[in-house]
Short mmCIF file of N, CA and C in Angstrom, two decimals:
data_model
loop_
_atom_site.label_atom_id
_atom_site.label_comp_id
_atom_site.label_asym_id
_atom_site.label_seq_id
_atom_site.Cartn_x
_atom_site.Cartn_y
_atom_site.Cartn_z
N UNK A 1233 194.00 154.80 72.11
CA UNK A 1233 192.74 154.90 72.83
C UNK A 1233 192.82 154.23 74.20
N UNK A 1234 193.58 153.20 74.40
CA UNK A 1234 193.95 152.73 75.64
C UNK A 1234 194.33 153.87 76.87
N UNK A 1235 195.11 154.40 76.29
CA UNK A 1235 195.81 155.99 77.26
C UNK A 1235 195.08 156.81 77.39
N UNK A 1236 194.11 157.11 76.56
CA UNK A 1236 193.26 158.52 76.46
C UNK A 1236 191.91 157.95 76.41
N UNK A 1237 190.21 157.07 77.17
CA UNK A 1237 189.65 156.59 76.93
C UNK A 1237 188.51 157.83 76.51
N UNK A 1238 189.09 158.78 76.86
CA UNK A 1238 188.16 159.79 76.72
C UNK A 1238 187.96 160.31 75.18
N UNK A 1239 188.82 159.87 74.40
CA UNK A 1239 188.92 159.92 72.71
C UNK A 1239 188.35 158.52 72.15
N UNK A 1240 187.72 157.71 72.81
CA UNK A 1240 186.96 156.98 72.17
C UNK A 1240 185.46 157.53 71.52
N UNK A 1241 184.77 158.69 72.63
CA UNK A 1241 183.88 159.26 71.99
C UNK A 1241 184.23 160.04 70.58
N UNK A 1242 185.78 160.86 70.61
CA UNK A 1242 185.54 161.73 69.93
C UNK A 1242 185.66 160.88 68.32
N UNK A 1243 186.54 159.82 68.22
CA UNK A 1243 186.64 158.66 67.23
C UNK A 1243 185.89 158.22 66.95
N UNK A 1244 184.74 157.80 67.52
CA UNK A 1244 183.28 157.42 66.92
C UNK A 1244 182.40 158.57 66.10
N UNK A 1245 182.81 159.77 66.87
CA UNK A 1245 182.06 160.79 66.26
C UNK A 1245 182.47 161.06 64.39
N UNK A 1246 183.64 160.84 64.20
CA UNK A 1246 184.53 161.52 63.34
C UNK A 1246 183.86 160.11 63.04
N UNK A 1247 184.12 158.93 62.93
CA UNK A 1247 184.12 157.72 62.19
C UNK A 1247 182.25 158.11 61.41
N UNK A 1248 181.47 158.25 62.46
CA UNK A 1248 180.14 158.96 62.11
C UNK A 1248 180.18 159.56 60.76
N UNK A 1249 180.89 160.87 60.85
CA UNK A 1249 180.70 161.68 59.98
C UNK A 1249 181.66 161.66 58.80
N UNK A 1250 182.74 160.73 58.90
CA UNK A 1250 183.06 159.59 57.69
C UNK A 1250 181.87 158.82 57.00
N UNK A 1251 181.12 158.45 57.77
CA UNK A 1251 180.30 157.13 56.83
C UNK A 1251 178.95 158.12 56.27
N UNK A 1252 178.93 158.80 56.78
CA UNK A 1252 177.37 159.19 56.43
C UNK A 1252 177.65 160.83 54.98
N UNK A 1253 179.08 160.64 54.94
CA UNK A 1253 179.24 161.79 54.09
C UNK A 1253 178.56 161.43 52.76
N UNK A 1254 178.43 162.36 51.80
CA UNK A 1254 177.57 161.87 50.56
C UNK A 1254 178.66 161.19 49.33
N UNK A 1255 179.98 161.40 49.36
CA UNK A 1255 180.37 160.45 48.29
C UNK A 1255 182.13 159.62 48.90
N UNK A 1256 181.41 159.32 49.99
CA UNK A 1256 182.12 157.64 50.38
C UNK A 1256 181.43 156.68 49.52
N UNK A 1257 182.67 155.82 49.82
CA UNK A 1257 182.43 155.00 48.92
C UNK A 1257 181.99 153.00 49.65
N UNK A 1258 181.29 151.96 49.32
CA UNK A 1258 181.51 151.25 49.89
C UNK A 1258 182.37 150.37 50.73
N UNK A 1259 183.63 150.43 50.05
CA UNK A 1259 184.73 149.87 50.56
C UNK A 1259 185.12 151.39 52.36
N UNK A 1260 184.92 152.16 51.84
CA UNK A 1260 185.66 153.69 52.91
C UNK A 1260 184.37 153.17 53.73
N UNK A 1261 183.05 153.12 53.74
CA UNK A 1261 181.76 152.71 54.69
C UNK A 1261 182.49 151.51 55.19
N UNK A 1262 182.57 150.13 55.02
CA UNK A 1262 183.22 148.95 55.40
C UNK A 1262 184.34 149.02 56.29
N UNK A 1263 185.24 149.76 56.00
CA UNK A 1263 186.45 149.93 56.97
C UNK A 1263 186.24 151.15 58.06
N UNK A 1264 185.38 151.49 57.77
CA UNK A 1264 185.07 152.63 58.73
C UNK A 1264 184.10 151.76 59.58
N UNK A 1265 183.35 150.72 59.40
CA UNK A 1265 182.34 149.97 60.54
C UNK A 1265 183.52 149.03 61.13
N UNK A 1266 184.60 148.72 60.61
CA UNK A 1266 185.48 147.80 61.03
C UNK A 1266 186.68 148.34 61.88
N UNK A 1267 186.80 149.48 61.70
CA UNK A 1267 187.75 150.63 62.42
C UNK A 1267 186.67 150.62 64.19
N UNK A 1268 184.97 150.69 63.74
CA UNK A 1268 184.31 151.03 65.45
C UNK A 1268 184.46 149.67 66.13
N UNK A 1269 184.47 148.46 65.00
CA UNK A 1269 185.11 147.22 65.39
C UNK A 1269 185.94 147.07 66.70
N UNK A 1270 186.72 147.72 66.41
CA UNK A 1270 187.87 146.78 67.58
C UNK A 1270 188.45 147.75 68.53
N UNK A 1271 186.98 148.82 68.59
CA UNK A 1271 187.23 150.04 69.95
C UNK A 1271 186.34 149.05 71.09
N UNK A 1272 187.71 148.83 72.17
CA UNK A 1272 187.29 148.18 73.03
C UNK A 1272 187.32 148.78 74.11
N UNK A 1273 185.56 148.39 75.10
CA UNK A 1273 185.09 149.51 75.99
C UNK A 1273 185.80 148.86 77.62
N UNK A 1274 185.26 150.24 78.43
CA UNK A 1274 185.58 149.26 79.76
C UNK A 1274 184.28 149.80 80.27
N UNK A 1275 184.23 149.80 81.68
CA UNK A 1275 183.18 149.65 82.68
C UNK A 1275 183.37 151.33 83.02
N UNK A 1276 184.36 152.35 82.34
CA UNK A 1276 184.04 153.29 82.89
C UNK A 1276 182.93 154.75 82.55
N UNK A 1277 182.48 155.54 82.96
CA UNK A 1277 180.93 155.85 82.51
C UNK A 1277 181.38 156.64 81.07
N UNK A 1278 182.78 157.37 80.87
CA UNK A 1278 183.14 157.62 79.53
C UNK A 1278 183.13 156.86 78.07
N UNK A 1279 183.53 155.05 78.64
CA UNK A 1279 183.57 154.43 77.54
C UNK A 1279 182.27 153.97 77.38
N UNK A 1280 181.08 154.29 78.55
CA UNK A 1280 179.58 153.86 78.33
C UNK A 1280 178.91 154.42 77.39
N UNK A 1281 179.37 156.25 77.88
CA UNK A 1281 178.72 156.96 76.89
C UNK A 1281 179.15 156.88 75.42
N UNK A 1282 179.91 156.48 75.21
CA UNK A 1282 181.06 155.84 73.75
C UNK A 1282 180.48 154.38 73.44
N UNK A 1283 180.14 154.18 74.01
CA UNK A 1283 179.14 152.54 73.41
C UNK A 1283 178.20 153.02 73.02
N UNK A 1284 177.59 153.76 74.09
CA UNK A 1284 176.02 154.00 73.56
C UNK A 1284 176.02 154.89 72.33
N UNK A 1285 176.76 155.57 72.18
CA UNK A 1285 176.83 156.33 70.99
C UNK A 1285 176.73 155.85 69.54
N UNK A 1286 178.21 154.63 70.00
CA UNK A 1286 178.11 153.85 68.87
C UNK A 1286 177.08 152.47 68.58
N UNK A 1287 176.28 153.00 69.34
CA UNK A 1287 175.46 151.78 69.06
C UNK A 1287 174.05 152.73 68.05
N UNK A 1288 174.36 153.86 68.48
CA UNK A 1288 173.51 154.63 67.61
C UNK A 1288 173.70 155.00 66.48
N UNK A 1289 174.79 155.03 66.11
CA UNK A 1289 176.10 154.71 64.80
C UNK A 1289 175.58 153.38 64.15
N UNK A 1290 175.82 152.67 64.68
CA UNK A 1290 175.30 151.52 64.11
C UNK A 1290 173.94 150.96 63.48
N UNK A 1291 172.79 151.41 64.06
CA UNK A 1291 171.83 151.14 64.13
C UNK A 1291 171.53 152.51 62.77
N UNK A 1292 172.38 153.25 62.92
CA UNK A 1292 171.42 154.59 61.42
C UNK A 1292 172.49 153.88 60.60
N UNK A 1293 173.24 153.11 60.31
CA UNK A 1293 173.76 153.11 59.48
C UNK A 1293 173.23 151.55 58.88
N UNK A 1294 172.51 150.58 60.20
CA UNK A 1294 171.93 149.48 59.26
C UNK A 1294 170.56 150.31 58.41
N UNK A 1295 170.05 151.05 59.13
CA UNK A 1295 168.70 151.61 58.86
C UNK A 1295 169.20 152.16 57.53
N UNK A 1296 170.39 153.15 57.29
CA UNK A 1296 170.46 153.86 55.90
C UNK A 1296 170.94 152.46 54.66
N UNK A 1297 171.19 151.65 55.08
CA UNK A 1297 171.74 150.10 54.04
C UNK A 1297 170.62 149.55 53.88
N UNK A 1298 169.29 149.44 54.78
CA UNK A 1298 168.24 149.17 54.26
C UNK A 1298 167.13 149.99 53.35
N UNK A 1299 167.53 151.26 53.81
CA UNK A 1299 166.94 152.40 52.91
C UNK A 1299 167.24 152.44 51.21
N UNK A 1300 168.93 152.15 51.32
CA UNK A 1300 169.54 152.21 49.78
C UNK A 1300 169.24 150.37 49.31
N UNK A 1301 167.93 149.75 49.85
CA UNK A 1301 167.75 148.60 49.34
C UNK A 1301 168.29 147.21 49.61
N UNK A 1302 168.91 147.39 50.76
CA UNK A 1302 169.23 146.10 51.21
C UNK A 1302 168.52 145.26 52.22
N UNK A 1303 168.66 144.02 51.91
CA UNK A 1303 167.71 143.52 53.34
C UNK A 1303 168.81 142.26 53.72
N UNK A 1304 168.65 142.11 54.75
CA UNK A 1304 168.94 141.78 55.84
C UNK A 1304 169.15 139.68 55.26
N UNK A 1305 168.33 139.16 55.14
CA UNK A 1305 167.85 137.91 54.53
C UNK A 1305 168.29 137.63 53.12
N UNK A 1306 169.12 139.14 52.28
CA UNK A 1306 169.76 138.78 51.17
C UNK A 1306 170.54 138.85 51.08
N UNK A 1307 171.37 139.78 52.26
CA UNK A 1307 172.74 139.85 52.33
C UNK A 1307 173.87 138.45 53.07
N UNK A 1308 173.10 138.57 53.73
CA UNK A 1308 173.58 136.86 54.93
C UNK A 1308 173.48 135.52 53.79
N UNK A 1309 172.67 135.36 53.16
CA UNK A 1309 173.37 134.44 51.99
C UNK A 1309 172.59 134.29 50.86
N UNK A 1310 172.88 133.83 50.16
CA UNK A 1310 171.69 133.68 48.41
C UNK A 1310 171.08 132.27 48.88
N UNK A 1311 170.05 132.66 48.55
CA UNK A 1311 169.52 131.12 48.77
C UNK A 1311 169.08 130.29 46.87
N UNK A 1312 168.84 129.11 46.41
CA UNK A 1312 168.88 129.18 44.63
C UNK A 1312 167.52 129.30 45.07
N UNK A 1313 167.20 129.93 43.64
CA UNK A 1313 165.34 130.04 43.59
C UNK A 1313 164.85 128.79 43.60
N UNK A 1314 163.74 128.10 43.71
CA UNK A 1314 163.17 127.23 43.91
C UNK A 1314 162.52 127.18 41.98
N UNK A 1315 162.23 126.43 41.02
CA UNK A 1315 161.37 127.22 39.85
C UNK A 1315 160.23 126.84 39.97
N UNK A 1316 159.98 126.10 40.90
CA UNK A 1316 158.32 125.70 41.07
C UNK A 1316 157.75 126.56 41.83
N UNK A 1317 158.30 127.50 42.74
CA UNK A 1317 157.57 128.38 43.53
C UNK A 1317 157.53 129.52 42.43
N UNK A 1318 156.15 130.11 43.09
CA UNK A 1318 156.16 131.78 41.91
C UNK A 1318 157.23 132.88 42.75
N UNK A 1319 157.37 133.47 41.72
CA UNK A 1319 158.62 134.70 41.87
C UNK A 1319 157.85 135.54 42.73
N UNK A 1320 158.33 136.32 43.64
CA UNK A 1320 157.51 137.56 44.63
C UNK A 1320 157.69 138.93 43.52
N UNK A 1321 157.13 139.74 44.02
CA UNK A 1321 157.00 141.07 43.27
C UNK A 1321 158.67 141.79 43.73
N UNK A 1322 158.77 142.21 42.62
CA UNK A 1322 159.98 143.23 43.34
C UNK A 1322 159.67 144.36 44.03
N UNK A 1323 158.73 144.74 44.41
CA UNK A 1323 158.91 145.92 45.28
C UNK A 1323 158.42 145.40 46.66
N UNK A 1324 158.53 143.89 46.92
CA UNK A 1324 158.49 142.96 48.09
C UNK A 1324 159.88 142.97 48.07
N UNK A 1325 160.63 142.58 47.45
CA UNK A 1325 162.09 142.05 47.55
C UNK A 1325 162.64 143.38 47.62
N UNK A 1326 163.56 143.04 48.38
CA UNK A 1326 164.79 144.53 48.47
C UNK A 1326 166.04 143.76 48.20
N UNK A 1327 167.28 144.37 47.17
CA UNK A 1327 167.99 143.72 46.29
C UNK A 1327 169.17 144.25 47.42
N UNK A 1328 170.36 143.51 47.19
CA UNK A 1328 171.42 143.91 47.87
C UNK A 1328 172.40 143.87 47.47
N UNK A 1329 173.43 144.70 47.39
CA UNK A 1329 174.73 145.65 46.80
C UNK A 1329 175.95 144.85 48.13
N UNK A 1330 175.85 144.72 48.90
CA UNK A 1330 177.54 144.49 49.65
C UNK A 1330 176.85 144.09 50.79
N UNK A 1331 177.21 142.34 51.24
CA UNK A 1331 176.65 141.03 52.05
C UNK A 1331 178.03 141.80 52.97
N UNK A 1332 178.71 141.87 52.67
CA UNK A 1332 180.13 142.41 53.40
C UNK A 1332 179.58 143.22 54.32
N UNK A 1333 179.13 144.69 54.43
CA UNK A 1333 178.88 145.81 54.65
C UNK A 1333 177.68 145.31 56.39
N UNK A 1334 176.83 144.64 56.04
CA UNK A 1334 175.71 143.88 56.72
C UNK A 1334 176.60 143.16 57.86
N UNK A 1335 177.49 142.10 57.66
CA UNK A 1335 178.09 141.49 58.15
C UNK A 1335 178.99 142.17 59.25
N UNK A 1336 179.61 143.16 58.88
CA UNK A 1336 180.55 144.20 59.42
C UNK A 1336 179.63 144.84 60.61
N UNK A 1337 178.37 145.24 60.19
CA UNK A 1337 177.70 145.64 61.14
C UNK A 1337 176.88 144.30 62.38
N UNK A 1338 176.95 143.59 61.92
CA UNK A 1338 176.87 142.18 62.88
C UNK A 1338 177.43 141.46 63.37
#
């Protein structure tokens, strides 16, 4: 991608339509946010439009991890329950599957 900056768009695109397919798997989602990881941009208006892209990549893909029930405040760390405080309702709480996945995207 160094030689060709103009295949940074098309690599984000494809990385896109890796993550959002219907039976990837968590670990293939994870290395695929860690693969847009370490595409590094420059100042020219090709690798802009390749940021901005992937920043739109990014942002549907925190949005679809919060959709399948994750939040944000449970993935970043467990906190112990308190037992003197009352329990919240679960359909207040959104439960979370992979602190990894969150992280990757932050």
């Amino acid at each position: 991608l160094k030689k060709h900056p103009g295949m940074k768009i098309a690599v984000v695109k494809e990385v896109e339509h890796m993550l959002f397919r219907p039976n990837i798997t968590d670990r293939g989602k994870y290395y695929g946010l860690i693969c847009l990881n370490q595409i590094i941009f420059s100042r020219s208006s090709v690798c802009r439009e390749a940021a901005g892209y992937m920043i739109k990549v990014y942002l549907s893909v925190f949005n679809s991890l919060l959709d399948n029930g994750e939040s944000v405040q449970e993935t970043m760390g467990k906190k112990k329950k308190d037992p003197r405080r009352p329990q919240k309702s679960s359909s207040n709480i959104m439960t979370t599957t992979n602190p990894r996945m969150v992280a990757a995207l932050l």
